[in-house]
Coordinates of C-alpha atoms in Angstrom, one line a residue:
M1 CA 132.3 110.3 65.6
S2 CA 134.1 108.6 68.4
S3 CA 133.7 112.0 70.4
R4 CA 130.1 110.9 70.9
H5 CA 130.0 109.2 74.4
A6 CA 127.4 108.8 76.6
I7 CA 127.1 107.9 79.7
V8 CA 123.3 105.9 80.8
L9 CA 122.9 105.5 84.3
Y10 CA 120.3 103.8 86.3
G11 CA 119.2 103.1 90.1
S12 CA 116.6 100.6 90.2
E13 CA 115.2 98.1 92.9
T14 CA 112.9 96.4 90.9
G15 CA 114.2 96.8 87.6
N16 CA 111.7 99.5 85.7
A17 CA 114.8 101.8 85.9
Q18 CA 117.2 100.0 84.6
E19 CA 114.9 98.9 81.6
A20 CA 114.0 102.5 81.1
A21 CA 118.2 103.0 81.0
E22 CA 118.5 100.2 78.6
E23 CA 116.2 101.4 76.4
L24 CA 117.7 105.0 76.7
G25 CA 120.7 103.6 75.6
R26 CA 119.5 102.0 73.0
L27 CA 118.0 105.3 71.5
M28 CA 121.5 106.9 71.6
R29 CA 123.2 104.0 70.2
R30 CA 121.3 105.3 67.1
L31 CA 122.4 108.5 67.5
H32 CA 125.9 107.1 66.9
F33 CA 127.0 107.8 70.4
S34 CA 129.1 104.9 72.1
V35 CA 127.3 104.1 75.3
R36 CA 127.9 102.7 78.6
T37 CA 125.0 101.5 80.7
C38 CA 125.6 101.0 84.6
A39 CA 124.2 101.6 87.9
F40 CA 124.9 105.1 89.4
D41 CA 127.2 103.2 91.8
E42 CA 129.7 101.7 89.1
V43 CA 130.7 105.2 87.5
D44 CA 132.7 107.6 89.1
L45 CA 132.6 111.7 88.6
E46 CA 135.8 111.5 86.8
S47 CA 134.1 109.2 83.9
I48 CA 131.1 111.7 84.1
K49 CA 132.9 114.5 83.5
A50 CA 134.1 113.1 80.4
C51 CA 131.5 111.9 78.5
T52 CA 129.7 114.1 76.3
V53 CA 126.1 113.6 77.5
L54 CA 124.9 111.9 80.8
V55 CA 121.2 109.9 81.1
C56 CA 120.0 109.3 84.4
S57 CA 116.7 106.4 84.8
I58 CA 116.1 106.8 88.3
A59 CA 113.6 105.4 90.6
T60 CA 112.5 106.6 93.8
T61 CA 111.7 103.7 96.8
G62 CA 110.3 103.9 99.8
Q63 CA 110.2 107.5 101.7
G64 CA 111.8 108.9 99.0
E65 CA 114.7 107.1 98.9
F66 CA 117.3 106.5 96.5
P67 CA 117.5 102.6 95.7
M68 CA 120.2 100.4 96.7
N69 CA 122.4 100.9 93.6
S70 CA 122.8 104.4 93.8
R71 CA 123.1 105.5 97.3
K72 CA 126.8 105.2 97.2
F73 CA 126.7 107.5 93.9
W74 CA 124.4 110.2 96.0
R75 CA 126.9 110.3 98.7
K76 CA 129.4 111.4 96.2
L77 CA 127.5 114.2 94.9
L78 CA 126.7 115.8 98.4
R79 CA 130.2 115.7 99.1
K80 CA 131.0 119.6 100.6
K81 CA 134.6 119.3 99.1
L82 CA 133.3 118.8 95.6
P83 CA 133.8 122.4 93.5
E84 CA 130.2 124.1 92.8
D85 CA 131.6 123.5 88.9
C86 CA 132.9 120.4 89.1
L87 CA 129.6 119.4 86.3
S88 CA 129.9 122.8 84.5
D89 CA 130.3 121.5 81.2
T90 CA 127.8 118.3 81.7
P91 CA 124.7 118.3 79.5
F92 CA 122.1 116.1 81.3
A93 CA 118.7 114.6 80.9
L94 CA 116.5 112.9 83.7
F95 CA 114.1 110.4 83.6
G96 CA 112.5 109.9 86.7
L97 CA 110.3 106.9 88.1
G98 CA 107.4 106.8 90.9
D99 CA 104.5 106.4 92.5
S100 CA 102.1 109.3 93.3
S101 CA 100.4 107.3 95.7
Y102 CA 103.4 108.0 98.2
P103 CA 104.0 112.0 99.4
K104 CA 107.5 111.9 98.3
Y105 CA 106.6 111.1 94.4
N106 CA 109.6 110.8 92.6
W107 CA 111.8 112.4 95.1
A108 CA 114.5 110.9 94.3
A109 CA 114.6 112.4 90.9
K110 CA 114.4 115.8 91.9
K111 CA 116.8 115.7 94.1
L112 CA 119.2 114.5 92.3
R113 CA 118.6 117.1 89.6
K114 CA 118.5 119.8 92.3
R115 CA 122.3 118.7 92.9
L116 CA 123.2 118.2 89.7
I117 CA 122.0 121.8 88.2
Q118 CA 124.1 122.6 92.0
L119 CA 127.1 121.3 90.5
G120 CA 127.0 123.3 87.1
A121 CA 125.6 120.4 84.9
Q122 CA 123.0 121.7 82.2
E123 CA 120.2 120.3 81.9
L124 CA 118.9 119.2 78.0
I125 CA 115.1 119.0 78.6
V126 CA 112.5 118.9 81.3
A127 CA 113.3 116.1 83.6
G128 CA 110.4 113.0 82.9
Q129 CA 108.6 111.9 85.5
G130 CA 106.8 108.6 85.5
D131 CA 104.1 107.7 87.5
E132 CA 103.0 104.1 88.4
Q133 CA 99.2 104.8 89.0
N134 CA 98.9 105.9 85.3
A135 CA 96.7 103.3 83.8
E136 CA 99.4 103.3 81.4
G137 CA 102.5 103.0 83.9
H138 CA 105.5 105.0 83.0
E139 CA 105.1 104.4 79.5
S140 CA 102.8 107.7 79.2
A141 CA 105.5 110.3 80.1
F142 CA 108.9 108.1 78.9
A143 CA 107.8 107.9 75.3
P144 CA 107.6 111.4 74.6
F145 CA 110.9 111.9 77.0
Q146 CA 112.5 109.7 74.4
D147 CA 111.2 111.7 71.5
K148 CA 112.0 115.0 73.0
L149 CA 115.6 113.9 73.9
Q150 CA 116.3 112.4 70.5
N151 CA 115.2 116.2 69.0
Q152 CA 117.3 117.8 71.6
V153 CA 120.7 116.2 71.1
L154 CA 120.6 116.0 67.5
G155 CA 120.0 119.9 67.7
M156 CA 123.1 120.1 70.0
F157 CA 125.1 117.4 68.7
P158 CA 124.7 116.9 65.0
L159 CA 125.4 114.4 62.9
A160 CA 128.2 114.7 60.3
A161 CA 127.3 115.6 56.9
G162 CA 125.9 112.2 55.0
L163 CA 124.8 110.2 58.5
N164 CA 121.7 109.4 59.8
P165 CA 120.4 108.2 62.8
I166 CA 120.1 104.1 62.6
P167 CA 116.5 103.9 61.7
P168 CA 114.3 102.0 64.8
N169 CA 114.1 98.9 62.1
V170 CA 117.5 98.2 62.0
L171 CA 118.2 95.5 64.1
L172 CA 120.2 96.3 66.9
E173 CA 123.2 94.1 68.4
P174 CA 123.1 92.7 72.0
E175 CA 126.9 92.8 73.2
W176 CA 126.3 89.4 74.3
L177 CA 125.3 86.3 72.9
L178 CA 125.1 82.6 74.0
S179 CA 126.9 80.1 72.8
L180 CA 127.9 76.3 73.2
P181 CA 131.3 75.5 75.3
E182 CA 132.9 74.2 71.8
N183 CA 132.8 77.6 69.7
K184 CA 133.9 79.7 72.6
N185 CA 137.6 80.0 70.9
K186 CA 135.9 82.1 68.2
A187 CA 135.0 84.4 70.5
S188 CA 136.8 87.5 71.8
E189 CA 136.0 86.4 75.2
S190 CA 133.5 83.8 77.4
V191 CA 132.1 83.3 80.6
K192 CA 130.7 80.0 82.3
D193 CA 128.2 82.0 84.5
N194 CA 125.9 85.1 83.5
G195 CA 127.3 87.4 85.7
A196 CA 127.2 85.6 88.9
A197 CA 130.3 86.3 90.5
A198 CA 130.1 89.7 90.4
W199 CA 126.5 89.9 91.3
T200 CA 127.4 88.1 94.1
H201 CA 130.2 90.4 95.0
R202 CA 128.3 93.7 94.8
V203 CA 125.8 91.8 97.5
E204 CA 128.8 91.0 100.1
Q205 CA 129.8 94.9 99.3
D206 CA 126.3 96.3 100.5
K207 CA 125.9 96.4 104.3
T208 CA 121.9 97.0 103.6
V209 CA 121.6 93.5 102.0
C210 CA 122.7 89.8 103.4
M211 CA 122.2 86.6 101.5
L212 CA 120.8 83.8 103.3
D213 CA 119.6 80.3 102.7
M214 CA 116.2 79.4 104.0
C215 CA 114.2 76.2 104.8
L216 CA 110.6 76.2 104.8
E217 CA 109.1 75.5 108.1
Q218 CA 105.3 76.0 107.5
N219 CA 103.3 76.7 104.5
K220 CA 99.5 77.1 106.4
R221 CA 96.5 78.7 104.2
L222 CA 95.2 81.3 106.5
T223 CA 91.8 82.0 104.7
P224 CA 89.3 79.7 104.3
A225 CA 89.0 77.4 101.4
T226 CA 85.6 78.7 100.3
H227 CA 87.6 82.5 100.3
W228 CA 87.7 84.2 96.9
Q229 CA 91.5 84.5 98.0
D230 CA 94.3 82.3 99.1
V231 CA 96.3 83.9 102.0
R232 CA 99.5 82.2 103.3
L233 CA 101.1 82.4 106.4
L234 CA 105.1 80.8 105.8
A235 CA 107.3 80.3 107.9
F236 CA 111.2 80.0 107.6
S237 CA 114.5 79.2 109.2
A238 CA 117.7 80.7 108.7
S239 CA 120.9 78.8 108.1
Q240 CA 122.7 81.3 110.0
Q241 CA 121.8 84.3 112.8
V242 CA 121.2 87.5 111.4
Q243 CA 119.5 90.5 112.5
Y244 CA 116.9 92.3 110.8
M245 CA 114.3 94.7 112.0
P246 CA 110.3 95.7 111.4
G247 CA 110.2 97.0 107.8
D248 CA 113.1 95.0 106.4
V249 CA 112.1 92.9 103.2
L250 CA 113.2 89.5 102.0
T251 CA 113.6 89.2 98.1
V252 CA 112.4 85.4 97.0
Y253 CA 113.9 84.6 94.2
P254 CA 111.3 82.4 92.0
R255 CA 111.2 79.6 88.8
N256 CA 109.2 79.6 86.0
P257 CA 106.8 76.8 85.6
M258 CA 108.1 73.8 83.9
E259 CA 105.2 73.8 81.7
D260 CA 105.3 77.3 80.7
V261 CA 109.3 76.5 80.3
D262 CA 108.9 73.2 78.1
Q263 CA 106.2 75.3 75.7
I264 CA 108.7 77.8 74.9
I265 CA 111.1 75.4 74.5
R266 CA 108.9 73.8 71.8
L267 CA 107.4 76.7 70.2
M268 CA 111.1 77.9 69.5
G269 CA 112.4 74.8 68.5
W270 CA 115.3 74.7 70.9
S271 CA 114.8 71.1 72.3
G272 CA 118.1 70.3 70.4
V273 CA 119.8 72.8 73.2
A274 CA 117.7 72.9 75.9
D275 CA 119.9 70.7 78.0
E276 CA 123.4 71.8 76.9
D277 CA 125.7 73.7 78.6
L278 CA 126.1 77.3 78.0
V279 CA 128.4 80.0 78.2
F280 CA 128.4 84.0 77.1
V281 CA 130.5 85.7 74.3
R282 CA 131.0 88.9 73.1
N283 CA 129.3 89.8 69.9
T284 CA 132.0 90.8 67.8
N285 CA 129.0 92.9 65.4
C286 CA 128.3 95.0 68.7
D287 CA 129.8 98.7 69.4
V288 CA 128.9 98.6 72.8
S289 CA 131.5 97.6 75.6
T290 CA 131.1 96.9 78.9
S291 CA 133.3 95.0 81.9
E292 CA 130.8 92.3 82.5
P293 CA 128.5 89.5 81.1
P294 CA 124.9 90.1 81.7
A295 CA 124.3 89.5 85.6
I296 CA 121.6 87.7 87.1
T297 CA 119.5 89.1 89.6
Q298 CA 118.5 85.9 91.1
P299 CA 121.8 84.5 93.1
A300 CA 123.0 81.0 91.3
D301 CA 124.7 78.6 93.1
S302 CA 127.9 76.5 91.1
G303 CA 126.1 74.4 89.4
N304 CA 126.7 74.6 85.3
L305 CA 124.5 76.9 83.4
T306 CA 122.1 74.9 81.0
F307 CA 119.7 76.5 78.9
R308 CA 117.0 75.0 80.5
R309 CA 118.1 76.2 83.7
M310 CA 118.1 79.6 82.2
L311 CA 114.9 79.4 81.5
I312 CA 113.7 78.3 84.6
E313 CA 115.3 80.6 87.3
H314 CA 117.0 83.7 85.1
V315 CA 114.4 84.9 82.4
D316 CA 110.5 85.7 82.6
L317 CA 108.3 84.3 80.4
N318 CA 105.3 85.6 82.0
A319 CA 106.7 89.7 82.3
I320 CA 104.1 91.7 80.9
P321 CA 106.1 92.7 77.4
R322 CA 107.0 96.5 76.5
R323 CA 107.3 98.2 73.4
Y324 CA 111.1 97.3 72.8
F325 CA 110.2 93.5 72.9
F326 CA 107.6 93.8 70.5
S327 CA 110.5 95.8 67.9
L328 CA 113.0 93.2 68.7
V329 CA 111.3 89.9 67.8
S330 CA 109.5 91.5 65.0
H331 CA 113.1 90.6 63.2
F332 CA 112.5 86.9 63.9
T333 CA 109.4 86.2 61.4
T334 CA 109.2 86.4 57.6
D335 CA 105.7 86.7 57.9
Q336 CA 104.8 90.4 56.6
F337 CA 101.2 90.4 57.9
Q338 CA 103.0 89.7 61.4
R339 CA 105.4 91.5 61.6
S340 CA 103.4 94.6 60.7
R341 CA 101.1 93.6 63.7
L342 CA 104.2 93.7 65.6
L343 CA 105.2 97.0 64.5
E344 CA 102.4 98.8 65.3
F345 CA 103.2 97.9 69.0
T346 CA 106.0 99.9 68.7
D347 CA 104.6 103.3 67.8
P348 CA 104.1 105.8 70.5
L349 CA 101.3 107.1 69.0
S350 CA 99.7 103.7 69.9
L351 CA 100.1 103.5 73.6
D352 CA 96.4 103.1 73.8
E353 CA 96.2 100.2 71.4
L354 CA 99.5 98.6 73.7
Y355 CA 97.5 98.8 76.2
D356 CA 94.8 97.3 75.5
Y357 CA 96.6 94.5 73.9
T358 CA 99.4 93.5 77.1
T359 CA 98.4 95.7 80.3
R360 CA 94.8 95.7 80.6
P361 CA 94.6 91.6 79.8
R362 CA 97.8 91.0 81.8
R363 CA 99.2 89.1 78.7
S364 CA 102.6 87.8 79.2
I365 CA 105.4 87.2 76.5
L366 CA 104.6 83.4 76.5
E367 CA 101.0 84.3 75.4
V368 CA 102.6 86.6 72.5
L369 CA 104.8 84.7 71.1
Q370 CA 102.0 81.7 71.2
E371 CA 99.8 84.3 69.2
F372 CA 102.4 85.3 66.9
D373 CA 103.7 82.1 66.0
T374 CA 106.4 82.6 63.1
V375 CA 108.7 84.2 65.6
K376 CA 111.3 82.0 66.3
I377 CA 114.3 83.6 68.7
P378 CA 117.3 82.3 67.7
W379 CA 118.3 80.3 71.0
Q380 CA 121.6 82.7 71.0
W381 CA 119.7 85.7 71.4
A382 CA 117.4 84.6 74.1
A383 CA 118.6 86.3 77.1
A384 CA 119.0 89.6 75.3
V385 CA 115.1 89.1 74.3
F386 CA 113.7 87.8 77.6
P387 CA 113.5 90.0 80.5
E388 CA 115.4 89.3 83.8
L389 CA 113.6 87.1 86.1
R390 CA 113.5 89.1 89.0
G391 CA 113.1 88.5 92.7
R392 CA 109.6 89.9 94.6
Q393 CA 110.0 92.2 97.7
F394 CA 107.6 90.9 100.6
S395 CA 107.7 92.8 104.0
I396 CA 108.8 90.4 106.8
A397 CA 105.7 89.9 109.2
S398 CA 107.9 88.6 112.3
G399 CA 109.4 90.5 115.3
G400 CA 110.4 90.5 118.8
K401 CA 110.4 86.4 119.9
L402 CA 109.3 85.3 116.9
K403 CA 112.5 86.0 115.0
T404 CA 114.6 83.0 116.9
G405 CA 113.3 79.8 116.3
D406 CA 113.6 77.0 119.3
D407 CA 117.0 76.1 117.9
G408 CA 118.6 79.5 118.1
M409 CA 118.4 80.0 114.5
T410 CA 116.8 83.0 113.4
R411 CA 113.1 83.0 111.7
F412 CA 111.0 84.6 109.1
E413 CA 107.4 84.8 108.9
L414 CA 105.7 86.1 105.3
L415 CA 102.2 87.1 104.8
V416 CA 101.7 85.9 101.2
A417 CA 98.4 87.0 99.1
I418 CA 98.8 84.0 96.4
V419 CA 97.9 86.3 93.4
K420 CA 95.0 84.0 90.8
Y421 CA 92.6 86.3 89.1
K422 CA 90.6 86.0 85.8
T423 CA 91.1 89.2 83.3
I424 CA 88.8 91.1 80.5
L425 CA 89.5 87.5 78.6
R426 CA 88.6 85.4 81.1
K427 CA 91.5 84.0 81.0
E428 CA 93.4 82.8 84.7
R429 CA 96.4 85.0 85.7
R430 CA 98.9 84.0 88.4
G431 CA 101.9 86.0 90.1
V432 CA 104.9 84.2 89.3
C433 CA 106.2 84.1 92.5
T434 CA 103.6 83.6 94.8
R435 CA 102.8 80.6 92.6
F436 CA 105.9 79.6 93.5
L437 CA 105.4 80.0 97.1
E438 CA 101.9 78.5 97.2
H439 CA 103.5 75.0 95.8
L440 CA 107.0 75.2 97.8
E441 CA 107.2 72.4 100.2
V442 CA 107.9 72.0 103.6
G443 CA 111.4 71.4 104.0
S444 CA 112.5 73.0 100.9
W445 CA 115.9 75.0 100.7
I446 CA 115.7 78.5 98.8
R447 CA 118.2 81.5 98.4
V448 CA 116.6 85.0 99.3
L449 CA 118.3 88.9 100.3
L450 CA 117.6 89.9 103.5
Q451 CA 117.3 94.0 102.6
T452 CA 117.2 96.9 105.3
G453 CA 113.4 98.4 104.0
S454 CA 111.7 101.7 104.0
L455 CA 110.2 102.2 106.8
N456 CA 113.6 103.6 108.7
I457 CA 112.4 102.6 112.2
T458 CA 115.0 103.7 114.7
Q459 CA 115.7 102.7 118.7
A460 CA 114.7 106.8 119.5
E461 CA 111.2 105.4 118.0
A462 CA 110.2 102.1 120.3
T463 CA 108.5 103.9 122.6
K464 CA 106.7 106.8 120.9
P465 CA 103.2 106.3 120.4
I466 CA 102.2 104.9 116.9
L467 CA 99.3 104.5 114.8
M468 CA 99.6 102.0 112.0
V469 CA 97.3 101.1 109.1
G470 CA 97.4 97.7 107.5
P471 CA 94.9 96.7 105.7
G472 CA 95.3 93.2 104.5
T473 CA 98.6 91.9 104.1
G474 CA 99.6 95.3 104.6
V475 CA 99.6 94.1 108.1
A476 CA 102.7 92.1 108.0
P477 CA 105.5 95.0 108.7
V478 CA 102.6 96.4 111.2
R479 CA 102.6 92.9 113.3
S480 CA 106.7 92.6 113.3
L481 CA 106.8 95.8 114.8
I482 CA 103.9 95.2 117.3
W483 CA 106.0 92.3 118.3
Q484 CA 109.4 94.2 118.2
R485 CA 107.9 96.9 120.8
L486 CA 106.4 94.4 122.9
E487 CA 110.2 92.8 123.4
D488 CA 111.8 96.1 123.6
S489 CA 109.4 97.2 126.7
S490 CA 111.0 93.5 128.6
G491 CA 107.4 91.4 127.9
Q492 CA 106.4 93.4 131.3
P493 CA 102.2 93.9 131.0
P494 CA 100.7 97.3 131.4
T495 CA 99.1 97.9 135.0
S496 CA 95.5 96.6 133.6
N497 CA 94.8 93.7 131.4
R498 CA 93.6 96.5 128.8
M499 CA 94.8 100.2 128.6
P500 CA 92.1 102.7 127.9
M501 CA 91.7 103.2 124.4
E502 CA 92.4 106.8 125.0
K503 CA 95.8 106.0 126.6
S504 CA 97.2 103.5 124.4
N505 CA 100.2 104.0 122.3
N506 CA 99.9 101.9 119.9
V507 CA 96.8 102.0 117.5
L508 CA 96.2 99.8 114.7
F509 CA 93.7 100.5 111.6
F510 CA 93.3 96.8 110.0
G511 CA 90.8 96.5 106.8
C512 CA 89.7 93.3 105.3
R513 CA 86.2 91.8 103.7
N514 CA 85.1 89.8 106.2
R515 CA 85.7 88.9 109.9
D516 CA 84.9 84.9 109.8
A517 CA 87.5 85.3 106.5
D518 CA 90.5 87.6 106.2
Y519 CA 90.7 89.0 109.5
F520 CA 94.4 88.1 110.1
F521 CA 96.0 86.9 113.6
E522 CA 92.5 88.2 115.4
D523 CA 93.2 85.4 118.1
E524 CA 97.3 87.1 118.3
W525 CA 95.7 90.7 118.6
G526 CA 93.6 89.4 121.5
S527 CA 96.5 88.0 123.0
L528 CA 98.8 91.0 122.9
K529 CA 96.9 93.2 124.4
T530 CA 96.9 91.6 127.7
R531 CA 100.9 92.1 127.3
L532 CA 101.2 95.6 125.5
P533 CA 99.1 98.7 125.4
L534 CA 97.2 98.0 122.3
E535 CA 94.1 98.5 120.0
V536 CA 92.8 97.0 116.9
L537 CA 89.7 98.9 115.1
P538 CA 88.9 96.7 112.2
A539 CA 87.1 97.6 109.2
F540 CA 85.0 94.9 107.2
S541 CA 84.2 95.9 104.1
R542 CA 81.7 93.3 103.4
D543 CA 80.0 92.8 106.6
Q544 CA 76.9 94.9 106.3
S545 CA 75.4 96.9 103.5
Q546 CA 77.4 99.6 103.4
K547 CA 80.7 99.2 102.8
Q548 CA 83.4 100.0 105.4
Y549 CA 86.8 100.4 105.0
V550 CA 90.3 101.6 107.4
Q551 CA 89.4 105.6 106.3
D552 CA 86.1 105.3 107.8
V553 CA 87.3 104.0 110.8
I554 CA 89.7 106.5 111.6
R555 CA 87.4 109.1 110.8
S556 CA 85.3 107.8 113.5
Y557 CA 87.9 107.7 115.9
S558 CA 89.5 111.1 114.9
G559 CA 89.5 112.5 118.6
L560 CA 92.0 109.4 119.3
V561 CA 93.9 110.0 116.7
Y562 CA 93.7 113.8 117.3
D563 CA 95.4 112.8 120.7
L564 CA 98.3 110.4 119.5
L565 CA 99.2 112.4 116.4
Y566 CA 98.8 116.1 117.7
K567 CA 98.8 115.7 121.8
K568 CA 101.1 112.8 122.0
Q569 CA 103.5 113.8 118.8
G570 CA 102.9 110.0 117.7
I571 CA 104.4 108.1 114.2
V572 CA 101.7 107.0 111.3
F573 CA 102.5 103.8 109.6
V574 CA 100.3 103.6 106.5
C575 CA 101.2 99.8 104.5
G576 CA 99.2 98.0 102.0
S577 CA 98.1 97.9 98.9
S578 CA 99.5 101.5 96.9
G579 CA 96.3 103.3 94.8
K580 CA 93.9 104.6 96.5
M581 CA 93.9 103.7 99.9
P582 CA 97.1 105.7 101.0
Q583 CA 95.1 109.0 99.9
A584 CA 92.2 108.0 101.4
V585 CA 93.9 107.6 104.9
R586 CA 96.1 110.7 104.1
E587 CA 92.5 112.8 103.9
A588 CA 91.1 111.0 106.9
L589 CA 93.9 111.8 109.0
I590 CA 93.5 115.5 107.8
F591 CA 90.2 115.7 109.1
A592 CA 91.1 114.3 112.3
M593 CA 93.3 116.7 112.7
E594 CA 90.6 120.0 111.4
K595 CA 88.1 118.8 113.5
E596 CA 89.7 117.9 116.8
G597 CA 92.1 120.3 116.4
P598 CA 92.4 124.3 116.3
M599 CA 92.8 123.8 112.7
D600 CA 91.2 125.2 109.7
R601 CA 91.9 122.6 106.2
P602 CA 95.2 124.0 105.4
T603 CA 96.6 124.3 108.5
A604 CA 95.9 120.6 108.8
Q605 CA 97.2 119.5 105.4
A606 CA 101.1 121.8 106.3
Y607 CA 100.3 119.6 109.8
M608 CA 100.2 116.5 107.5
Q609 CA 103.3 117.7 105.7
S610 CA 105.0 118.6 108.7
L611 CA 104.8 115.2 110.0
E612 CA 106.4 114.2 106.3
R613 CA 109.9 116.5 107.2
E614 CA 110.2 115.0 110.6
D615 CA 109.9 111.4 109.1
R616 CA 106.9 110.8 111.4
Y617 CA 104.4 110.1 108.5
K618 CA 105.8 106.8 106.7
Q619 CA 104.1 104.3 104.4
E620 CA 105.2 101.1 102.8
T621 CA 102.4 99.7 99.6
W622 CA 103.1 97.8 97.0

């Protein structure tokens, strides 16, 4: 069986595609393949040519782009010198993760599939397309994709006589386990951190990201205390001078609340090792071999990795558990009733039940373990059981002169809505990262990643007319863009204090609930209008009996929209919440083109598609 070798690759920004790849890797292990699971950029074409099966999991980011850890590989695939048949002996399967609210839905997966076929690779099964907008998320498409892949692989690469796939109820050992330092001589290899050095090296090699230490200067609530939502404007000063552009993002790495960490330690009986230094050791019972221990997404300092610190900084206790989590922890209880109940959630035919138990009420891993209180996870397995605590990305809200402090150092401003709500179970839910930021005190230092954003605003676009749609905190990258355009215009005021609306080159459609509660930067817009041809057209959804949203205001200003986008060949920026808003805005723009121009609906739709092809329709939603 040594000739059965699978390479499972992922391109991931938020970790979803990586988790899918890890699940696909476990599937291939159960089919008796030796497996290598890694990011696209960590493999070369020669390795792919030598494998038996290639399995890919790729997310789409921004404007139909590849994730950061797959772009180098994609450039390699596009080389003109590659022979057209260089992958002719390579069977492959591909699962894409996307968001159908974006015009270029699953674009990276579609481009990768097309290129692999061009190079001669043979598609095993129809590519899967996960949709974040689906009620069950990507899982609704992923579960059937797994089943089809298993059946096809077994058909093409049958097992030897007498050998069967490893059943789902058999525990697959992880490659790495936690250990106390005094035990490290008993293992084949040990490391004193969890991949921080390798992770830092990859960051330093990538020119689109920059690691920064920042000091919090301001943590100001913008909404009234009586308003249902707490929205903060946070200002940071960096420890060094760096350049950034509108649309760029900061990845903030949160920490789990101490009360959650204390609860999981008590629940699992880990008090005896909570403050011990740890190392990772290779698990000699595992047949998988990679070159590195578990990589941490969060940058780490040089301090020792204690068990408690790992629980605080590196594992996500409040994540919504996936199917695999229930399968894994079912091995760590002797209570047959609870074990049976856990296994019910692993059945692909019971996705609705899993959704009702986890996603719908936003039930966390910690809460699941509190309910299934007979589960006792060995502390050595903690890093293998819990998902990584990943950083959260925030669009930068500062631009132009706001980027530089009085001391000459680089400044960043973030507009953050604190996530706090009640579920159908009437339990309060709080976002891990926004809770961390909410309680962050002025003077605190945090480590972040500055990353090139997906809006891809070029210098050539600096003077083109723009139509901006930024409801709620979606106004953050828009504000950055407006301040940057002011600076690029050398700060010279227009010929009059306020440019006529039909001549304005900067039009913002802003949406919120109430003028008095969450009309962010209202006074600032008024000041900017005296220095820049700017029109801000707000929509207040709760200030009148009939709700009004940004798409409604766009329709009422169809003449302005048509003039800016068609006559002046302007650019559209849509920023804010994903879901219904982006599609509603798109429909409103089509309405404006159809009403004001010599277009019927199909022609107006085709014109919107041409904006996308010309990169004049940019969307950043979350």
